[in-house]
PDB file of C-alpha atoms in Angstrom:
ATOM      1  CA  UNK A  30     247.085 -49.570  14.824  1.00  0.00           C
ATOM      2  CA  UNK A  31     248.600 -46.122  14.418  1.00  0.00           C
ATOM      3  CA  UNK A  32     245.033 -44.646  14.134  1.00  0.00           C
ATOM      4  CA  UNK A  33     244.065 -46.419  17.352  1.00  0.00           C
ATOM      5  CA  UNK A  34     247.149 -45.274  19.289  1.00  0.00           C
ATOM      6  CA  UNK A  35     246.588 -41.821  18.090  1.00  0.00           C
ATOM      7  CA  UNK A  36     242.886 -41.829  19.308  1.00  0.00           C
ATOM      8  CA  UNK A  37     243.988 -43.172  22.729  1.00  0.00           C
ATOM      9  CA  UNK A  38     246.788 -40.539  22.956  1.00  0.00           C
ATOM     10  CA  UNK A  39     244.129 -37.700  22.042  1.00  0.00           C
ATOM     11  CA  UNK A  40     241.538 -39.147  24.649  1.00  0.00           C
ATOM     12  CA  UNK A  41     244.104 -39.056  27.335  1.00  0.00           C
ATOM     13  CA  UNK A  42     245.220 -35.673  26.536  1.00  0.00           C
ATOM     14  CA  UNK A  43     241.657 -34.404  26.837  1.00  0.00           C
ATOM     15  CA  UNK A  44     241.335 -36.216  30.171  1.00  0.00           C
ATOM     16  CA  UNK A  45     244.342 -34.663  31.342  1.00  0.00           C
ATOM     17  CA  UNK A  46     243.329 -31.131  30.215  1.00  0.00           C
ATOM     18  CA  UNK A  47     239.996 -31.615  32.055  1.00  0.00           C
ATOM     19  CA  UNK A  48     241.558 -32.903  35.127  1.00  0.00           C
ATOM     20  CA  UNK A  49     243.976 -29.886  35.040  1.00  0.00           C
ATOM     21  CA  UNK A  50     240.967 -27.568  34.957  1.00  0.00           C
ATOM     22  CA  UNK A  51     239.322 -29.425  37.888  1.00  0.00           C
ATOM     23  CA  UNK A  52     242.598 -29.121  39.712  1.00  0.00           C
ATOM     24  CA  UNK A  53     242.831 -25.502  39.077  1.00  0.00           C
ATOM     25  CA  UNK A  54     239.086 -24.914  40.314  1.00  0.00           C
ATOM     26  CA  UNK A  55     239.981 -26.807  43.593  1.00  0.00           C
ATOM     27  CA  UNK A  56     243.413 -25.796  44.362  1.00  0.00           C
ATOM     28  CA  UNK A  57     243.799 -22.458  42.275  1.00  0.00           C
ATOM     29  CA  UNK A  58     247.334 -21.592  41.522  1.00  0.00           C
ATOM     30  CA  UNK A  59     248.847 -23.237  44.361  1.00  0.00           C
ATOM     31  CA  UNK A  60     251.752 -25.658  44.139  1.00  0.00           C
ATOM     32  CA  UNK A  61     250.695 -29.123  43.381  1.00  0.00           C
ATOM     33  CA  UNK A  62     251.704 -32.017  45.568  1.00  0.00           C
ATOM     34  CA  UNK A  63     250.918 -34.908  43.294  1.00  0.00           C
ATOM     35  CA  UNK A  64     253.070 -36.408  40.698  1.00  0.00           C
ATOM     36  CA  UNK A  65     254.431 -34.295  37.807  1.00  0.00           C
ATOM     37  CA  UNK A  66     252.628 -34.271  34.552  1.00  0.00           C
ATOM     38  CA  UNK A  67     253.871 -37.392  32.528  1.00  0.00           C
ATOM     39  CA  UNK A  68     255.312 -36.786  29.078  1.00  0.00           C
ATOM     40  CA  UNK A  69     253.099 -37.185  26.000  1.00  0.00           C
ATOM     41  CA  UNK A  70     255.396 -39.780  24.911  1.00  0.00           C
ATOM     42  CA  UNK A  71     254.777 -41.945  27.961  1.00  0.00           C
ATOM     43  CA  UNK A  72     252.737 -45.095  27.763  1.00  0.00           C
ATOM     44  CA  UNK A  73     249.068 -45.100  27.713  1.00  0.00           C
ATOM     45  CA  UNK A  74     249.112 -47.117  30.939  1.00  0.00           C
ATOM     46  CA  UNK A  75     251.599 -44.827  32.880  1.00  0.00           C
ATOM     47  CA  UNK A  76     249.419 -41.712  31.768  1.00  0.00           C
ATOM     48  CA  UNK A  77     246.271 -43.328  32.970  1.00  0.00           C
ATOM     49  CA  UNK A  78     247.775 -44.265  36.279  1.00  0.00           C
ATOM     50  CA  UNK A  79     248.692 -40.782  36.756  1.00  0.00           C
ATOM     51  CA  UNK A  80     245.220 -39.604  35.946  1.00  0.00           C
ATOM     52  CA  UNK A  81     243.887 -41.981  38.604  1.00  0.00           C
ATOM     53  CA  UNK A  82     246.398 -40.813  41.263  1.00  0.00           C
ATOM     54  CA  UNK A  83     245.763 -37.199  40.589  1.00  0.00           C
ATOM     55  CA  UNK A  84     241.953 -37.801  40.821  1.00  0.00           C
ATOM     56  CA  UNK A  85     242.482 -39.598  43.957  1.00  0.00           C
ATOM     57  CA  UNK A  86     244.459 -36.829  45.328  1.00  0.00           C
ATOM     58  CA  UNK A  87     241.914 -34.293  44.511  1.00  0.00           C
ATOM     59  CA  UNK A  88     239.229 -36.384  46.202  1.00  0.00           C
ATOM     60  CA  UNK A  89     241.064 -36.187  49.437  1.00  0.00           C
ATOM     61  CA  UNK A  90     241.584 -32.412  49.313  1.00  0.00           C
ATOM     62  CA  UNK A  91     238.098 -31.682  48.253  1.00  0.00           C
ATOM     63  CA  UNK A  92     234.777 -33.037  49.626  1.00  0.00           C
ATOM     64  CA  UNK A  93     232.972 -31.872  46.362  1.00  0.00           C
ATOM     65  CA  UNK A  94     235.093 -34.131  44.162  1.00  0.00           C
ATOM     66  CA  UNK A  95     234.611 -36.888  46.529  1.00  0.00           C
ATOM     67  CA  UNK A  96     231.055 -36.433  46.582  1.00  0.00           C
ATOM     68  CA  UNK A  97     230.752 -36.536  42.833  1.00  0.00           C
ATOM     69  CA  UNK A  98     232.910 -39.644  42.648  1.00  0.00           C
ATOM     70  CA  UNK A  99     230.729 -41.309  45.113  1.00  0.00           C
ATOM     71  CA  UNK A 100     227.522 -40.371  43.293  1.00  0.00           C
ATOM     72  CA  UNK A 101     229.273 -41.612  40.072  1.00  0.00           C
ATOM     73  CA  UNK A 102     229.921 -44.980  41.740  1.00  0.00           C
ATOM     74  CA  UNK A 103     226.375 -45.383  42.955  1.00  0.00           C
ATOM     75  CA  UNK A 104     224.543 -44.056  40.055  1.00  0.00           C
ATOM     76  CA  UNK A 105     226.441 -44.164  36.938  1.00  0.00           C
ATOM     77  CA  UNK A 106     223.423 -43.605  34.669  1.00  0.00           C
ATOM     78  CA  UNK A 107     223.128 -39.982  35.886  1.00  0.00           C
ATOM     79  CA  UNK A 108     226.434 -39.281  33.949  1.00  0.00           C
ATOM     80  CA  UNK A 109     225.532 -40.811  30.704  1.00  0.00           C
ATOM     81  CA  UNK A 110     222.762 -39.344  28.306  1.00  0.00           C
ATOM     82  CA  UNK A 111     219.769 -41.657  27.919  1.00  0.00           C
ATOM     83  CA  UNK A 112     218.879 -42.999  24.450  1.00  0.00           C
ATOM     84  CA  UNK A 113     215.452 -41.667  23.478  1.00  0.00           C
ATOM     85  CA  UNK A 114     214.685 -44.855  21.690  1.00  0.00           C
ATOM     86  CA  UNK A 115     215.351 -47.102  24.699  1.00  0.00           C
ATOM     87  CA  UNK A 116     212.580 -47.629  27.213  1.00  0.00           C
ATOM     88  CA  UNK A 117     213.693 -46.595  30.724  1.00  0.00           C
ATOM     89  CA  UNK A 118     214.131 -49.632  32.612  1.00  0.00           C
ATOM     90  CA  UNK A 119     213.676 -47.904  36.082  1.00  0.00           C
ATOM     91  CA  UNK A 120     210.011 -47.124  35.301  1.00  0.00           C
ATOM     92  CA  UNK A 121     207.400 -49.517  36.449  1.00  0.00           C
ATOM     93  CA  UNK A 122     205.152 -50.785  33.687  1.00  0.00           C
ATOM     94  CA  UNK A 123     202.103 -49.057  35.157  1.00  0.00           C
ATOM     95  CA  UNK A 124     204.121 -45.752  35.040  1.00  0.00           C
ATOM     96  CA  UNK A 125     204.885 -46.326  31.491  1.00  0.00           C
ATOM     97  CA  UNK A 126     201.350 -47.105  30.675  1.00  0.00           C
ATOM     98  CA  UNK A 127     200.237 -43.809  32.329  1.00  0.00           C
ATOM     99  CA  UNK A 128     202.811 -41.864  30.400  1.00  0.00           C
ATOM    100  CA  UNK A 129     201.453 -43.377  27.128  1.00  0.00           C
ATOM    101  CA  UNK A 130     197.928 -42.633  28.142  1.00  0.00           C
ATOM    102  CA  UNK A 131     198.904 -39.008  28.920  1.00  0.00           C
ATOM    103  CA  UNK A 132     200.185 -38.530  25.342  1.00  0.00           C
ATOM    104  CA  UNK A 133     197.238 -40.421  23.816  1.00  0.00           C
ATOM    105  CA  UNK A 134     195.718 -37.158  22.183  1.00  0.00           C
ATOM    106  CA  UNK A 135     199.094 -36.285  20.703  1.00  0.00           C
ATOM    107  CA  UNK A 136     199.499 -39.787  19.239  1.00  0.00           C
ATOM    108  CA  UNK A 137     195.967 -39.288  17.645  1.00  0.00           C
ATOM    109  CA  UNK A 138     196.618 -35.916  16.335  1.00  0.00           C
ATOM    110  CA  UNK A 139     200.061 -36.925  14.791  1.00  0.00           C
ATOM    111  CA  UNK A 140     198.330 -40.010  13.208  1.00  0.00           C
ATOM    112  CA  UNK A 141     195.570 -37.939  11.798  1.00  0.00           C
ATOM    113  CA  UNK A 142     198.042 -35.489  10.316  1.00  0.00           C
ATOM    114  CA  UNK A 143     200.035 -38.213   8.691  1.00  0.00           C
ATOM    115  CA  UNK A 144     197.027 -39.714   7.267  1.00  0.00           C
ATOM    116  CA  UNK A 145     195.948 -36.508   5.817  1.00  0.00           C
ATOM    117  CA  UNK A 146     199.452 -35.940   4.188  1.00  0.00           C
ATOM    118  CA  UNK A 147     199.273 -39.374   2.685  1.00  0.00           C
ATOM    119  CA  UNK A 148     195.718 -38.770   1.440  1.00  0.00           C
ATOM    120  CA  UNK A 149     196.797 -35.509  -0.229  1.00  0.00           C
ATOM    121  CA  UNK A 150     200.106 -36.817  -1.476  1.00  0.00           C
ATOM    122  CA  UNK A 151     198.822 -36.996  -5.206  1.00  0.00           C
ATOM    123  CA  UNK A 152     200.626 -34.729  -7.588  1.00  0.00           C
ATOM    124  CA  UNK A 153     198.353 -32.139  -8.804  1.00  0.00           C
ATOM    125  CA  UNK A 154     197.723 -31.657 -12.674  1.00  0.00           C
ATOM    126  CA  UNK A 155     200.596 -29.576 -14.240  1.00  0.00           C
ATOM    127  CA  UNK A 156     198.364 -28.488 -17.030  1.00  0.00           C
ATOM    128  CA  UNK A 157     196.986 -25.260 -15.462  1.00  0.00           C
ATOM    129  CA  UNK A 158     200.720 -24.400 -14.309  1.00  0.00           C
ATOM    130  CA  UNK A 159     201.910 -24.922 -18.016  1.00  0.00           C
ATOM    131  CA  UNK A 160     199.114 -22.803 -19.278  1.00  0.00           C
ATOM    132  CA  UNK A 161     200.142 -20.102 -16.837  1.00  0.00           C
ATOM    133  CA  UNK A 162     203.749 -20.160 -17.917  1.00  0.00           C
ATOM    134  CA  UNK A 163     202.576 -19.914 -21.614  1.00  0.00           C
ATOM    135  CA  UNK A 164     200.724 -16.781 -20.682  1.00  0.00           C
ATOM    136  CA  UNK A 165     203.874 -15.246 -19.284  1.00  0.00           C
ATOM    137  CA  UNK A 166     204.909 -13.349 -22.611  1.00  0.00           C
ATOM    138  CA  UNK A 167     201.431 -11.897 -22.857  1.00  0.00           C
ATOM    139  CA  UNK A 168     201.455 -10.722 -19.312  1.00  0.00           C
ATOM    140  CA  UNK A 169     204.762  -9.109 -19.911  1.00  0.00           C
ATOM    141  CA  UNK A 170     203.281  -7.312 -22.940  1.00  0.00           C
ATOM    142  CA  UNK A 171     200.315  -6.130 -20.768  1.00  0.00           C
ATOM    143  CA  UNK A 172     202.510  -4.809 -18.061  1.00  0.00           C
ATOM    144  CA  UNK A 173     204.655  -2.971 -20.592  1.00  0.00           C
ATOM    145  CA  UNK A 174     201.407  -1.340 -21.824  1.00  0.00           C
ATOM    146  CA  UNK A 175     200.267  -0.506 -18.372  1.00  0.00           C
ATOM    147  CA  UNK A 176     203.592   1.270 -17.884  1.00  0.00           C
ATOM    148  CA  UNK A 177     203.256   3.037 -21.103  1.00  0.00           C
ATOM    149  CA  UNK A 178     199.519   4.010 -20.117  1.00  0.00           C
ATOM    150  CA  UNK A 179     200.724   5.198 -16.888  1.00  0.00           C
ATOM    151  CA  UNK A 180     203.350   7.517 -18.448  1.00  0.00           C
ATOM    152  CA  UNK A 181     200.732   8.825 -20.906  1.00  0.00           C
ATOM    153  CA  UNK A 182     198.437   9.507 -17.876  1.00  0.00           C
ATOM    154  CA  UNK A 183     201.109  11.435 -16.195  1.00  0.00           C
ATOM    155  CA  UNK A 184     201.893  13.385 -19.211  1.00  0.00           C
ATOM    156  CA  UNK A 185     198.158  14.221 -19.710  1.00  0.00           C
ATOM    157  CA  UNK A 186     197.827  15.374 -15.768  1.00  0.00           C
ATOM    158  CA  UNK A 187     200.771  17.738 -16.274  1.00  0.00           C
ATOM    159  CA  UNK A 188     199.381  19.146 -19.406  1.00  0.00           C
ATOM    160  CA  UNK A 189     196.011  19.579 -17.635  1.00  0.00           C
ATOM    161  CA  UNK A 190     197.743  21.218 -14.743  1.00  0.00           C
ATOM    162  CA  UNK A 191     199.398  23.760 -17.174  1.00  0.00           C
ATOM    163  CA  UNK A 192     196.194  24.412 -18.971  1.00  0.00           C
ATOM    164  CA  UNK A 193     194.536  25.074 -15.625  1.00  0.00           C
ATOM    165  CA  UNK A 194     197.262  27.489 -14.540  1.00  0.00           C
ATOM    166  CA  UNK A 195     197.026  29.282 -17.836  1.00  0.00           C
ATOM    167  CA  UNK A 196     193.242  29.704 -17.635  1.00  0.00           C
ATOM    168  CA  UNK A 197     193.473  30.987 -14.095  1.00  0.00           C
ATOM    169  CA  UNK A 198     195.962  33.489 -15.218  1.00  0.00           C
ATOM    170  CA  UNK A 199     194.381  34.686 -18.330  1.00  0.00           C
ATOM    171  CA  UNK A 200     190.562  34.160 -17.423  1.00  0.00           C
ATOM    172  CA  UNK A 201     190.697  35.267 -13.827  1.00  0.00           C
ATOM    173  CA  UNK A 202     193.761  37.388 -13.111  1.00  0.00           C
ATOM    174  CA  UNK A 203     193.997  39.162 -16.565  1.00  0.00           C
ATOM    175  CA  UNK A 204     190.149  39.601 -16.657  1.00  0.00           C
ATOM    176  CA  UNK A 205     190.284  41.083 -13.079  1.00  0.00           C
ATOM    177  CA  UNK A 206     192.821  43.672 -14.211  1.00  0.00           C
ATOM    178  CA  UNK A 207     190.692  44.479 -17.266  1.00  0.00           C
ATOM    179  CA  UNK A 208     187.473  45.019 -15.172  1.00  0.00           C
ATOM    180  CA  UNK A 209     189.454  47.316 -12.963  1.00  0.00           C
ATOM    181  CA  UNK A 210     190.685  49.185 -15.992  1.00  0.00           C
ATOM    182  CA  UNK A 211     187.174  49.559 -17.337  1.00  0.00           C
ATOM    183  CA  UNK A 212     185.684  50.558 -14.015  1.00  0.00           C
ATOM    184  CA  UNK A 213     188.309  53.376 -13.868  1.00  0.00           C
ATOM    185  CA  UNK A 214     187.446  54.535 -17.418  1.00  0.00           C
ATOM    186  CA  UNK A 215     183.631  54.279 -16.684  1.00  0.00           C
ATOM    187  CA  UNK A 216     184.334  56.616 -13.595  1.00  0.00           C
ATOM    188  CA  UNK A 217     186.306  59.087 -15.533  1.00  0.00           C
ATOM    189  CA  UNK A 218     183.598  59.198 -18.165  1.00  0.00           C
ATOM    190  CA  UNK A 219     180.797  59.692 -15.492  1.00  0.00           C
ATOM    191  CA  UNK A 220     182.911  62.377 -13.876  1.00  0.00           C
ATOM    192  CA  UNK A 221     183.341  64.158 -17.172  1.00  0.00           C
ATOM    193  CA  UNK A 222     179.570  64.038 -18.159  1.00  0.00           C
ATOM    194  CA  UNK A 223     178.661  65.455 -14.564  1.00  0.00           C
ATOM    195  CA  UNK A 224     181.033  68.252 -15.238  1.00  0.00           C
ATOM    196  CA  UNK A 225     179.503  69.091 -18.650  1.00  0.00           C
ATOM    197  CA  UNK A 226     175.949  68.858 -17.330  1.00  0.00           C
ATOM    198  CA  UNK A 227     176.986  71.208 -14.406  1.00  0.00           C
ATOM    199  CA  UNK A 228     178.634  73.598 -16.986  1.00  0.00           C
ATOM    200  CA  UNK A 229     175.614  73.539 -19.186  1.00  0.00           C
ATOM    201  CA  UNK A 230     173.103  74.455 -16.299  1.00  0.00           C
ATOM    202  CA  UNK A 231     175.194  77.277 -15.209  1.00  0.00           C
ATOM    203  CA  UNK A 232     175.194  78.748 -18.888  1.00  0.00           C
ATOM    204  CA  UNK A 233     171.438  78.297 -18.950  1.00  0.00           C
ATOM    205  CA  UNK A 234     171.004  80.030 -15.505  1.00  0.00           C
ATOM    206  CA  UNK A 235     173.127  83.006 -16.738  1.00  0.00           C
ATOM    207  CA  UNK A 236     170.800  83.537 -19.738  1.00  0.00           C
TER     208      UNK A 236
END
């Protein structure tokens, strides 16, 4: 009984809060002319009567509130969400049939998909999966071997790069310097030979 009373009190409190927001939207912060808010300790009947009086006072001040109350009185189903599982009673049977026919392709597609799921619902053989799991240690060893080989290849590439640099330095640059030195020596020898030949010719001419 205490739980029911608490539920009723909470429901009335939420209704009062909503009505206060509507009152503020209609009247703003102007002084209220209706009865004062009843205390939370008041009876449920007293609080409900106060809500009715406040709502009636609002409807006399605001045409919008009065129109909403009138619509609620004439078409109460608009203010309650319809259950999707309940066939709407306002539709004519012909309209319902037309609605079903319009979604015929969707029904067929859904039925085919469900049938396909049912046909493929068999559990696959677990033997290949177990075999694959058994290969996991071997795959790990292969992966470790590949990592080691990649490290060796990187080291070989580094050594090859260093050898190529050394060959270029010794075989190309140093040999170029040696060829230059040899050419200079050969030129000096050629000059010396020419000088001696010229001196010899002069001596022979003087005789």
